[in-house]
mmCIF file of C-alpha atoms in Angstrom:
data_model
loop_
_atom_site.group_PDB
_atom_site.id
_atom_site.type_symbol
_atom_site.label_atom_id
_atom_site.label_comp_id
_atom_site.label_asym_id
_atom_site.label_seq_id
_atom_site.Cartn_x
_atom_site.Cartn_y
_atom_site.Cartn_z
ATOM 1 C CA MET A 65 0.065 -0.187 0.182
ATOM 2 C CA ILE A 66 1.408 3.457 -0.812
ATOM 3 C CA TYR A 67 0.228 5.978 2.043
ATOM 4 C CA THR A 68 0.386 9.411 1.825
ATOM 5 C CA VAL A 69 0.327 11.672 5.218
ATOM 6 C CA THR A 70 -0.110 15.356 6.461
ATOM 7 C CA PRO A 71 -0.298 16.500 10.128
ATOM 8 C CA ALA A 72 -4.587 16.825 10.239
ATOM 9 C CA GLU A 73 -7.694 17.595 8.615
ATOM 10 C CA ASN A 74 -7.761 20.666 6.951
ATOM 11 C CA CYS A 75 -3.959 21.503 7.908
ATOM 12 C CA PHE A 76 -2.000 22.782 4.992
ATOM 13 C CA PRO A 77 -4.805 22.451 2.616
ATOM 14 C CA GLY A 78 -2.926 22.631 -0.957
ATOM 15 C CA VAL A 79 -0.727 20.253 0.476
ATOM 16 C CA HIS A 80 -3.621 17.852 1.792
ATOM 17 C CA ARG A 81 -5.513 18.520 -1.496
ATOM 18 C CA HIS A 82 -2.921 17.289 -3.597
ATOM 19 C CA LEU A 83 -2.004 14.105 -1.516
ATOM 20 C CA SER A 84 -5.770 13.275 -0.876
ATOM 21 C CA GLU A 85 -6.355 13.441 -4.705
ATOM 22 C CA LEU A 86 -3.724 10.590 -5.209
ATOM 23 C CA GLU A 87 -6.442 8.148 -4.112
ATOM 24 C CA GLN A 88 -7.653 7.918 -7.499
ATOM 25 C CA PHE A 89 -4.826 5.984 -8.311
ATOM 26 C CA GLY A 90 -4.990 3.586 -5.262
ATOM 27 C CA THR A 91 -3.127 5.441 -2.420
ATOM 28 C CA ARG A 92 -4.717 5.958 0.936
ATOM 29 C CA HIS A 93 -4.455 9.148 2.713
ATOM 30 C CA ILE A 94 -4.109 9.151 6.685
ATOM 31 C CA TYR A 95 -3.208 11.765 8.978
ATOM 32 C CA LEU A 96 0.124 11.660 11.305
ATOM 33 C CA ASP A 97 -2.143 10.067 14.404
ATOM 34 C CA GLN A 98 -2.826 7.322 12.109
ATOM 35 C CA LEU A 99 0.886 6.553 11.141
ATOM 36 C CA ASN A 100 0.910 3.063 13.268
ATOM 37 C CA GLN A 101 -0.798 1.512 10.550
ATOM 38 C CA VAL A 102 1.969 1.611 7.971
ATOM 39 C CA THR A 103 4.131 -1.513 7.899
ATOM 40 C CA ASP A 104 7.484 -2.472 6.409
ATOM 41 C CA GLN A 105 5.571 -3.700 3.655
ATOM 42 C CA ASP A 106 4.262 0.044 2.495
ATOM 43 C CA ALA A 107 5.661 3.464 0.851
ATOM 44 C CA VAL A 108 4.408 6.651 2.211
ATOM 45 C CA ILE A 109 4.572 9.797 0.625
ATOM 46 C CA PHE A 110 4.729 12.981 3.395
ATOM 47 C CA GLY A 111 3.549 16.509 2.655
ATOM 48 C CA ALA A 112 6.024 19.204 3.859
ATOM 49 C CA TRP A 113 4.791 20.997 6.823
ATOM 50 C CA GLU A 114 6.427 21.922 10.548
ATOM 51 C CA PRO A 115 10.236 20.952 9.808
ATOM 52 C CA ASN A 116 10.989 20.211 13.427
ATOM 53 C CA ALA A 117 8.086 18.093 13.637
ATOM 54 C CA TYR A 118 7.817 15.938 10.753
ATOM 55 C CA PRO A 119 11.323 14.386 10.437
ATOM 56 C CA MET A 120 10.715 13.074 13.765
ATOM 57 C CA ALA A 121 7.363 11.287 12.349
ATOM 58 C CA ILE A 122 9.397 10.098 9.107
ATOM 59 C CA ARG A 123 12.087 8.467 11.563
ATOM 60 C CA ARG A 124 9.668 6.264 13.519
ATOM 61 C CA CYS A 125 7.993 5.179 10.346
ATOM 62 C CA LYS A 126 7.978 1.545 9.682
ATOM 63 C CA ALA A 127 7.594 2.100 5.786
ATOM 64 C CA ARG A 128 10.219 0.438 3.138
ATOM 65 C CA LEU A 129 10.095 3.817 0.930
ATOM 66 C CA LYS A 130 9.437 7.096 2.533
ATOM 67 C CA ALA A 131 9.245 10.115 0.246
ATOM 68 C CA VAL A 132 8.375 13.883 0.507
ATOM 69 C CA LEU A 133 6.182 16.238 -1.081
ATOM 70 C CA PHE A 134 7.159 19.646 -1.713
ATOM 71 C CA THR A 135 4.529 21.684 -3.369
ATOM 72 C CA SER A 136 5.560 25.311 -3.547
ATOM 73 C CA PRO A 137 7.579 27.076 -6.536
ATOM 74 C CA LEU A 138 10.639 28.907 -5.365
ATOM 75 C CA LEU A 139 9.373 32.533 -5.345
ATOM 76 C CA GLN A 140 6.286 31.481 -3.270
ATOM 77 C CA ALA A 141 8.792 29.634 -0.842
ATOM 78 C CA GLN A 142 11.045 32.362 -0.986
ATOM 79 C CA MET A 143 7.699 34.721 -0.007
ATOM 80 C CA ASN A 144 6.754 32.618 2.543
ATOM 81 C CA GLU A 145 9.897 32.185 4.634
ATOM 82 C CA PRO A 146 9.207 29.064 6.436
ATOM 83 C CA GLU A 147 8.444 27.152 3.103
ATOM 84 C CA LEU A 148 12.427 27.511 2.455
ATOM 85 C CA ILE A 149 13.189 26.189 5.870
ATOM 86 C CA PHE A 150 11.128 22.956 4.750
ATOM 87 C CA LEU A 151 12.762 22.895 1.386
ATOM 88 C CA ASP A 152 16.265 22.843 3.050
ATOM 89 C CA THR A 153 15.194 20.154 5.535
ATOM 90 C CA ILE A 154 13.786 17.923 3.076
ATOM 91 C CA LEU A 155 16.962 18.177 1.328
ATOM 92 C CA LYS A 156 19.137 17.160 4.074
ATOM 93 C CA LEU A 157 16.741 14.299 4.848
ATOM 94 C CA ARG A 158 17.703 12.933 1.665
ATOM 95 C CA GLU A 159 21.324 13.662 1.785
ATOM 96 C CA ASN A 160 21.480 11.668 4.826
ATOM 97 C CA GLY A 161 19.458 8.586 3.625
ATOM 98 C CA VAL A 162 16.421 9.237 5.742
ATOM 99 C CA ILE A 163 14.016 9.750 2.867
ATOM 100 C CA GLY A 164 14.421 7.550 -0.289
ATOM 101 C CA CYS A 165 13.049 10.306 -2.673
ATOM 102 C CA ILE A 166 11.900 13.887 -3.259
ATOM 103 C CA PHE A 167 8.615 14.829 -4.932
ATOM 104 C CA PHE A 168 8.257 18.498 -6.347
ATOM 105 C CA ALA A 169 5.183 19.491 -7.344
ATOM 106 C CA ASP A 170 6.288 22.715 -9.108
ATOM 107 C CA TYR A 171 8.102 21.499 -12.459
ATOM 108 C CA GLY A 172 10.493 24.379 -12.263
ATOM 109 C CA THR A 173 11.515 23.766 -8.796
ATOM 110 C CA TYR A 174 12.132 19.671 -10.133
ATOM 111 C CA GLU A 175 14.264 21.127 -12.670
ATOM 112 C CA VAL A 176 16.456 22.887 -10.318
ATOM 113 C CA PHE A 177 17.380 19.929 -8.012
ATOM 114 C CA LYS A 178 16.694 16.909 -10.085
ATOM 115 C CA ASP A 179 20.701 16.788 -10.892
ATOM 116 C CA LEU A 180 21.771 17.564 -7.609
ATOM 117 C CA MET A 181 21.017 14.175 -5.818
ATOM 118 C CA PRO A 182 19.474 11.034 -6.812
ATOM 119 C CA ASP A 183 15.594 9.862 -6.793
ATOM 120 C CA VAL A 184 13.893 13.694 -7.500
ATOM 121 C CA HIS A 185 10.596 13.125 -9.317
ATOM 122 C CA HIS A 186 7.995 15.555 -10.476
ATOM 123 C CA LEU A 187 4.716 15.106 -9.154
ATOM 124 C CA PRO A 188 2.258 17.424 -10.600
ATOM 125 C CA HIS A 189 -1.145 17.898 -8.861
ATOM 126 C CA PRO A 190 -3.779 15.378 -9.818
ATOM 127 C CA ALA A 191 -7.650 16.178 -9.660
ATOM 128 C CA ASP A 192 -10.456 14.221 -10.182
ATOM 129 C CA PRO A 193 -13.521 16.174 -11.753
ATOM 130 C CA LYS A 194 -16.024 13.508 -10.778
ATOM 131 C CA LYS A 195 -15.877 15.042 -7.350
ATOM 132 C CA ILE A 196 -17.201 18.572 -8.376
ATOM 133 C CA GLU A 197 -20.442 16.786 -10.527
ATOM 134 C CA PRO A 198 -22.750 16.944 -7.477
ATOM 135 C CA TYR A 199 -22.080 20.531 -6.942
ATOM 136 C CA ILE A 200 -23.042 21.429 -10.415
ATOM 137 C CA LEU A 201 -26.851 22.380 -10.566
ATOM 138 C CA GLU A 202 -29.112 24.965 -11.925
ATOM 139 C CA PRO A 203 -28.814 28.359 -10.072
ATOM 140 C CA LYS A 204 -32.441 28.062 -8.878
ATOM 141 C CA ASP A 205 -31.614 25.282 -7.048
ATOM 142 C CA TYR A 206 -29.378 27.149 -4.578
ATOM 143 C CA THR A 207 -31.052 30.544 -4.303
ATOM 144 C CA GLY A 208 -33.701 31.397 -7.072
ATOM 145 C CA GLU A 209 -31.263 33.982 -8.404
ATOM 146 C CA GLN A 210 -28.762 34.256 -11.389
ATOM 147 C CA LYS A 211 -25.081 34.368 -10.749
ATOM 148 C CA LYS A 212 -23.859 37.469 -9.583
ATOM 149 C CA ASP A 213 -20.994 39.473 -7.404
ATOM 150 C CA ILE A 214 -17.471 38.393 -7.180
ATOM 151 C CA PHE A 215 -15.288 36.633 -4.768
ATOM 152 C CA MET A 216 -11.566 35.623 -3.946
ATOM 153 C CA TYR A 217 -11.063 32.557 -1.813
ATOM 154 C CA LEU A 218 -7.840 31.952 -0.608
ATOM 155 C CA PRO A 219 -5.437 31.853 2.257
ATOM 156 C CA TRP A 220 -5.023 35.384 3.390
ATOM 157 C CA GLY A 221 -1.928 34.644 5.347
ATOM 158 C CA ASN A 222 0.513 33.720 2.521
ATOM 159 C CA LYS A 223 2.494 36.313 1.363
ATOM 160 C CA ASN A 224 2.162 35.464 -2.698
ATOM 161 C CA LYS A 225 -1.291 36.114 -3.010
ATOM 162 C CA ASN A 226 -0.961 39.855 -3.867
ATOM 163 C CA GLN A 227 -3.550 40.507 -1.441
ATOM 164 C CA MET A 228 -3.138 44.422 -1.349
ATOM 165 C CA THR A 229 -3.020 45.039 -5.167
ATOM 166 C CA GLN A 230 -6.283 42.608 -5.819
ATOM 167 C CA LEU A 231 -8.317 44.490 -2.722
ATOM 168 C CA ALA A 232 -7.304 47.890 -4.890
ATOM 169 C CA ALA A 233 -8.395 46.246 -8.076
ATOM 170 C CA VAL A 234 -11.877 45.525 -6.488
ATOM 171 C CA LYS A 235 -12.161 49.087 -5.246
ATOM 172 C CA LEU A 236 -11.786 50.184 -8.582
ATOM 173 C CA PHE A 237 -14.152 47.807 -10.031
ATOM 174 C CA GLN A 238 -16.828 48.648 -7.364
ATOM 175 C CA ARG A 239 -16.357 52.439 -8.340
ATOM 176 C CA ASN A 240 -18.144 51.103 -11.543
ATOM 177 C CA ASN A 241 -20.149 48.381 -10.169
ATOM 178 C CA PRO A 242 -21.459 49.716 -7.063
ATOM 179 C CA ASP A 243 -24.116 47.163 -6.650
ATOM 180 C CA VAL A 244 -21.654 44.137 -6.962
ATOM 181 C CA LYS A 245 -20.632 42.738 -3.610
ATOM 182 C CA PHE A 246 -16.994 41.629 -3.231
ATOM 183 C CA HIS A 247 -16.973 37.829 -1.404
ATOM 184 C CA ALA A 248 -13.828 36.437 0.557
ATOM 185 C CA ASN A 249 -12.942 33.851 3.168
ATOM 186 C CA GLY A 250 -11.560 34.555 6.176
ATOM 187 C CA MET A 251 -9.668 37.855 5.667
ATOM 188 C CA GLY A 252 -8.352 38.296 9.125
ATOM 189 C CA SER A 253 -6.357 41.645 9.046
ATOM 190 C CA TRP A 254 -6.897 42.528 5.809
ATOM 191 C CA ALA A 255 -10.345 43.166 6.518
ATOM 192 C CA ALA A 256 -9.199 46.611 7.639
ATOM 193 C CA TRP A 257 -7.744 47.361 4.437
ATOM 194 C CA ALA A 258 -10.972 46.623 2.682
ATOM 195 C CA ASP A 259 -12.770 49.023 5.182
ATOM 196 C CA ARG A 260 -10.066 51.467 4.412
ATOM 197 C CA LEU A 261 -10.460 51.238 0.984
ATOM 198 C CA LYS A 262 -14.530 51.178 1.448
ATOM 199 C CA ILE A 263 -15.000 47.857 0.033
ATOM 200 C CA ASP A 264 -18.795 46.612 -0.110
ATOM 201 C CA TYR A 265 -17.567 42.979 1.025
ATOM 202 C CA CYS A 266 -19.040 40.201 2.785
ATOM 203 C CA ASP A 267 -16.414 38.098 4.818
ATOM 204 C CA GLN A 268 -17.328 34.615 4.984
ATOM 205 C CA GLY A 269 -15.118 33.229 6.847
ATOM 206 C CA TYR A 270 -14.280 29.056 7.238
ATOM 207 C CA LEU A 271 -16.116 27.579 4.240
ATOM 208 C CA GLN A 272 -17.910 24.235 4.348
ATOM 209 C CA LYS A 273 -17.243 22.250 1.288
ATOM 210 C CA ASP A 274 -20.626 22.211 0.384
ATOM 211 C CA PHE A 275 -21.286 25.914 0.799
ATOM 212 C CA TYR A 276 -17.969 26.495 -0.941
ATOM 213 C CA TYR A 277 -18.942 25.100 -3.633
ATOM 214 C CA ALA A 278 -22.469 26.332 -4.185
ATOM 215 C CA SER A 279 -20.936 29.725 -3.436
ATOM 216 C CA ILE A 280 -18.408 29.642 -6.283
ATOM 217 C CA PHE A 281 -21.047 27.926 -8.395
ATOM 218 C CA MET A 282 -23.701 31.496 -7.675
ATOM 219 C CA LYS A 283 -20.793 34.075 -8.813
ATOM 220 C CA ARG A 284 -20.255 35.396 -11.849
ATOM 221 C CA CYS A 285 -16.577 35.957 -11.465
ATOM 222 C CA GLY A 286 -13.892 35.628 -9.161
ATOM 223 C CA LEU A 287 -10.423 36.682 -8.524
ATOM 224 C CA HIS A 288 -6.737 34.964 -7.920
ATOM 225 C CA VAL A 289 -4.132 37.632 -9.576
ATOM 226 C CA THR A 290 -1.091 35.579 -7.255
ATOM 227 C CA LEU A 291 2.409 36.379 -7.635
ATOM 228 C CA SER A 292 3.429 32.699 -7.440
ATOM 229 C CA GLU A 293 1.203 29.624 -7.657
ATOM 230 C CA SER A 294 2.036 25.832 -7.565
ATOM 231 C CA PHE A 295 -1.433 25.281 -9.103
ATOM 232 C CA ALA A 296 -4.276 26.755 -7.236
ATOM 233 C CA TYR A 297 -6.870 24.198 -6.569
ATOM 234 C CA GLY A 298 -9.260 26.935 -5.639
ATOM 235 C CA VAL A 299 -9.029 27.944 -9.608
ATOM 236 C CA LEU A 300 -9.634 24.747 -10.797
ATOM 237 C CA ASP A 301 -12.860 24.057 -8.661
ATOM 238 C CA ALA A 302 -14.289 27.192 -10.118
ATOM 239 C CA PHE A 303 -13.340 26.631 -13.575
ATOM 240 C CA LEU A 304 -14.742 22.943 -13.351
ATOM 241 C CA LEU A 305 -17.987 25.012 -12.277
ATOM 242 C CA GLU A 306 -17.892 27.245 -15.102
ATOM 243 C CA THR A 307 -17.142 30.060 -13.455
ATOM 244 C CA PRO A 308 -14.229 32.442 -14.741
ATOM 245 C CA VAL A 309 -11.749 33.482 -12.648
ATOM 246 C CA VAL A 310 -9.282 36.525 -13.326
ATOM 247 C CA CYS A 311 -5.906 35.185 -13.120
ATOM 248 C CA SER A 312 -2.097 36.192 -13.124
ATOM 249 C CA PRO A 313 0.396 34.555 -15.563
ATOM 250 C CA ALA A 314 0.969 32.532 -12.253
ATOM 251 C CA ILE A 315 -1.874 30.213 -13.595
ATOM 252 C CA ASP A 316 -0.470 29.508 -16.805
ATOM 253 C CA TRP A 317 -2.719 26.851 -17.747
ATOM 254 C CA ALA A 318 -5.725 29.547 -17.310
ATOM 255 C CA PRO A 319 -7.445 30.509 -20.856
ATOM 256 C CA PRO A 320 -5.550 33.595 -22.010
ATOM 257 C CA SER A 321 -8.762 35.996 -22.067
ATOM 258 C CA LEU A 322 -8.701 35.449 -18.144
ATOM 259 C CA ILE A 323 -5.236 36.330 -17.680
ATOM 260 C CA VAL A 324 -3.826 39.822 -16.709
ATOM 261 C CA LYS A 325 -0.406 40.790 -18.053
ATOM 262 C CA ASN A 326 0.800 42.232 -15.195
ATOM 263 C CA PRO A 327 -0.347 41.270 -11.386
ATOM 264 C CA ASP A 328 0.615 44.620 -9.722
ATOM 265 C CA ASP A 329 -1.622 46.427 -11.787
ATOM 266 C CA PRO A 330 -4.562 47.102 -9.991
ATOM 267 C CA VAL A 331 -6.190 49.088 -13.314
ATOM 268 C CA GLU A 332 -5.495 46.114 -15.631
ATOM 269 C CA ILE A 333 -6.762 43.980 -12.747
ATOM 270 C CA ALA A 334 -10.199 45.857 -12.415
ATOM 271 C CA GLU A 335 -10.329 46.788 -16.436
ATOM 272 C CA LEU A 336 -10.169 42.566 -16.978
ATOM 273 C CA LEU A 337 -12.524 42.158 -14.045
ATOM 274 C CA ASP A 338 -15.053 44.588 -15.213
ATOM 275 C CA LYS A 339 -14.969 43.022 -18.769
ATOM 276 C CA VAL A 340 -15.622 39.506 -17.510
ATOM 277 C CA TYR A 341 -18.121 40.180 -15.377
ATOM 278 C CA ASN A 342 -20.423 42.616 -17.405
ATOM 279 C CA SER A 343 -20.178 40.769 -20.512
ATOM 280 C CA ASN A 344 -21.823 37.559 -18.197
ATOM 281 C CA ASN A 345 -20.728 35.738 -21.531
ATOM 282 C CA PRO A 346 -20.929 31.892 -20.704
ATOM 283 C CA ALA A 347 -18.187 31.613 -23.219
ATOM 284 C CA TYR A 348 -15.628 32.562 -20.410
ATOM 285 C CA GLY A 349 -16.708 29.646 -17.845
ATOM 286 C CA LYS A 350 -16.765 27.117 -20.800
ATOM 287 C CA ALA A 351 -13.274 27.720 -21.689
ATOM 288 C CA ALA A 352 -12.194 28.141 -18.396
ATOM 289 C CA LYS A 353 -14.035 24.473 -17.676
ATOM 290 C CA LYS A 354 -12.079 23.374 -21.161
ATOM 291 C CA ALA A 355 -8.815 24.618 -19.712
ATOM 292 C CA ALA A 356 -9.609 23.132 -16.554
ATOM 293 C CA LEU A 357 -10.031 19.572 -17.827
ATOM 294 C CA THR A 358 -6.949 19.339 -20.382
ATOM 295 C CA LYS A 359 -4.974 20.476 -17.150
ATOM 296 C CA ILE A 360 -6.340 17.680 -15.090
ATOM 297 C CA GLU A 361 -5.737 15.080 -17.822
ATOM 298 C CA TYR A 362 -2.259 15.718 -18.221
ATOM 299 C CA ASN A 363 -1.392 15.999 -14.615
ATOM 300 C CA ASN A 364 -2.865 12.739 -13.918
ATOM 301 C CA GLN A 365 -1.128 10.699 -16.894
ATOM 302 C CA LYS A 366 2.289 12.604 -15.718
ATOM 303 C CA VAL A 367 1.362 11.209 -11.888
ATOM 304 C CA LYS A 368 0.260 7.834 -13.024
ATOM 305 C CA GLU A 369 3.677 7.531 -14.724
ATOM 306 C CA VAL A 370 5.666 8.749 -11.742
ATOM 307 C CA LEU A 371 3.929 6.534 -9.399
ATOM 308 C CA ASP A 372 3.975 2.921 -11.686
ATOM 309 C CA THR A 373 7.866 3.656 -12.008
ATOM 310 C CA ILE A 374 8.833 4.661 -8.524
ATOM 311 C CA PHE A 375 6.123 2.126 -6.728
ATOM 312 C CA SER A 376 5.681 -0.777 -8.805
#
């Protein structure tokens, strides 16, 4: 059995999502307190988290093969400094033979490290689009209203998410669209800037899965103009629901019609957001879904090839 391990439910959601999505290939996802299920006949892929905690868990794990997944591109790791410590810890674990291989989700990061030590592999983000299908309903099945408003659902504490520029773009967008509300999730201290910019917003806090998908489905457009991104499952979810999202070049698999050239320009972001929102053209959503399915098909095939090669 191939196990994948993260600390706990809803902890490090991007890493958790990546590893739990591998279950479609026959792996089993568990949490740290379930590690005693692993035997010396099994293999384990650990997600990268607190660098002082998981090396101990790796050392006491009985698996015949131990690996660690690092998901971030290098700019994201640099902007969120603990991630560079994670990376350094992982490299030392491999150098010292504590783990058998390293997986990098980001292709560029993989290219950098693949010739510095053996058994370094690229493991892109997998996804199962069938998980989204139960949430694709007619808008009337949710609220009886048509799609409206905009959203930005992301981890607000991560420095690579470009929060200030995106909030500024929302402020400019609402200047011409005063009846459109901005929806967010757990803004924390960023709510003070939303207040200062006089943004009409709704901070929905933590969203349970059912409400999360329903909320995305009912929005006309989203924002995810980040500075660095490994994949962005939130964008994928929206695209599969045919909800267009204005993206940065970091989401290079998005349709070109939804990508701004300069993620540091609130005017450009606001203009594209206004164009997509007010056209209310379903072609944006259909192009987004097509791009998502194409990306998933490619990633899933690559993941299957890597798992078959290493764990066969």
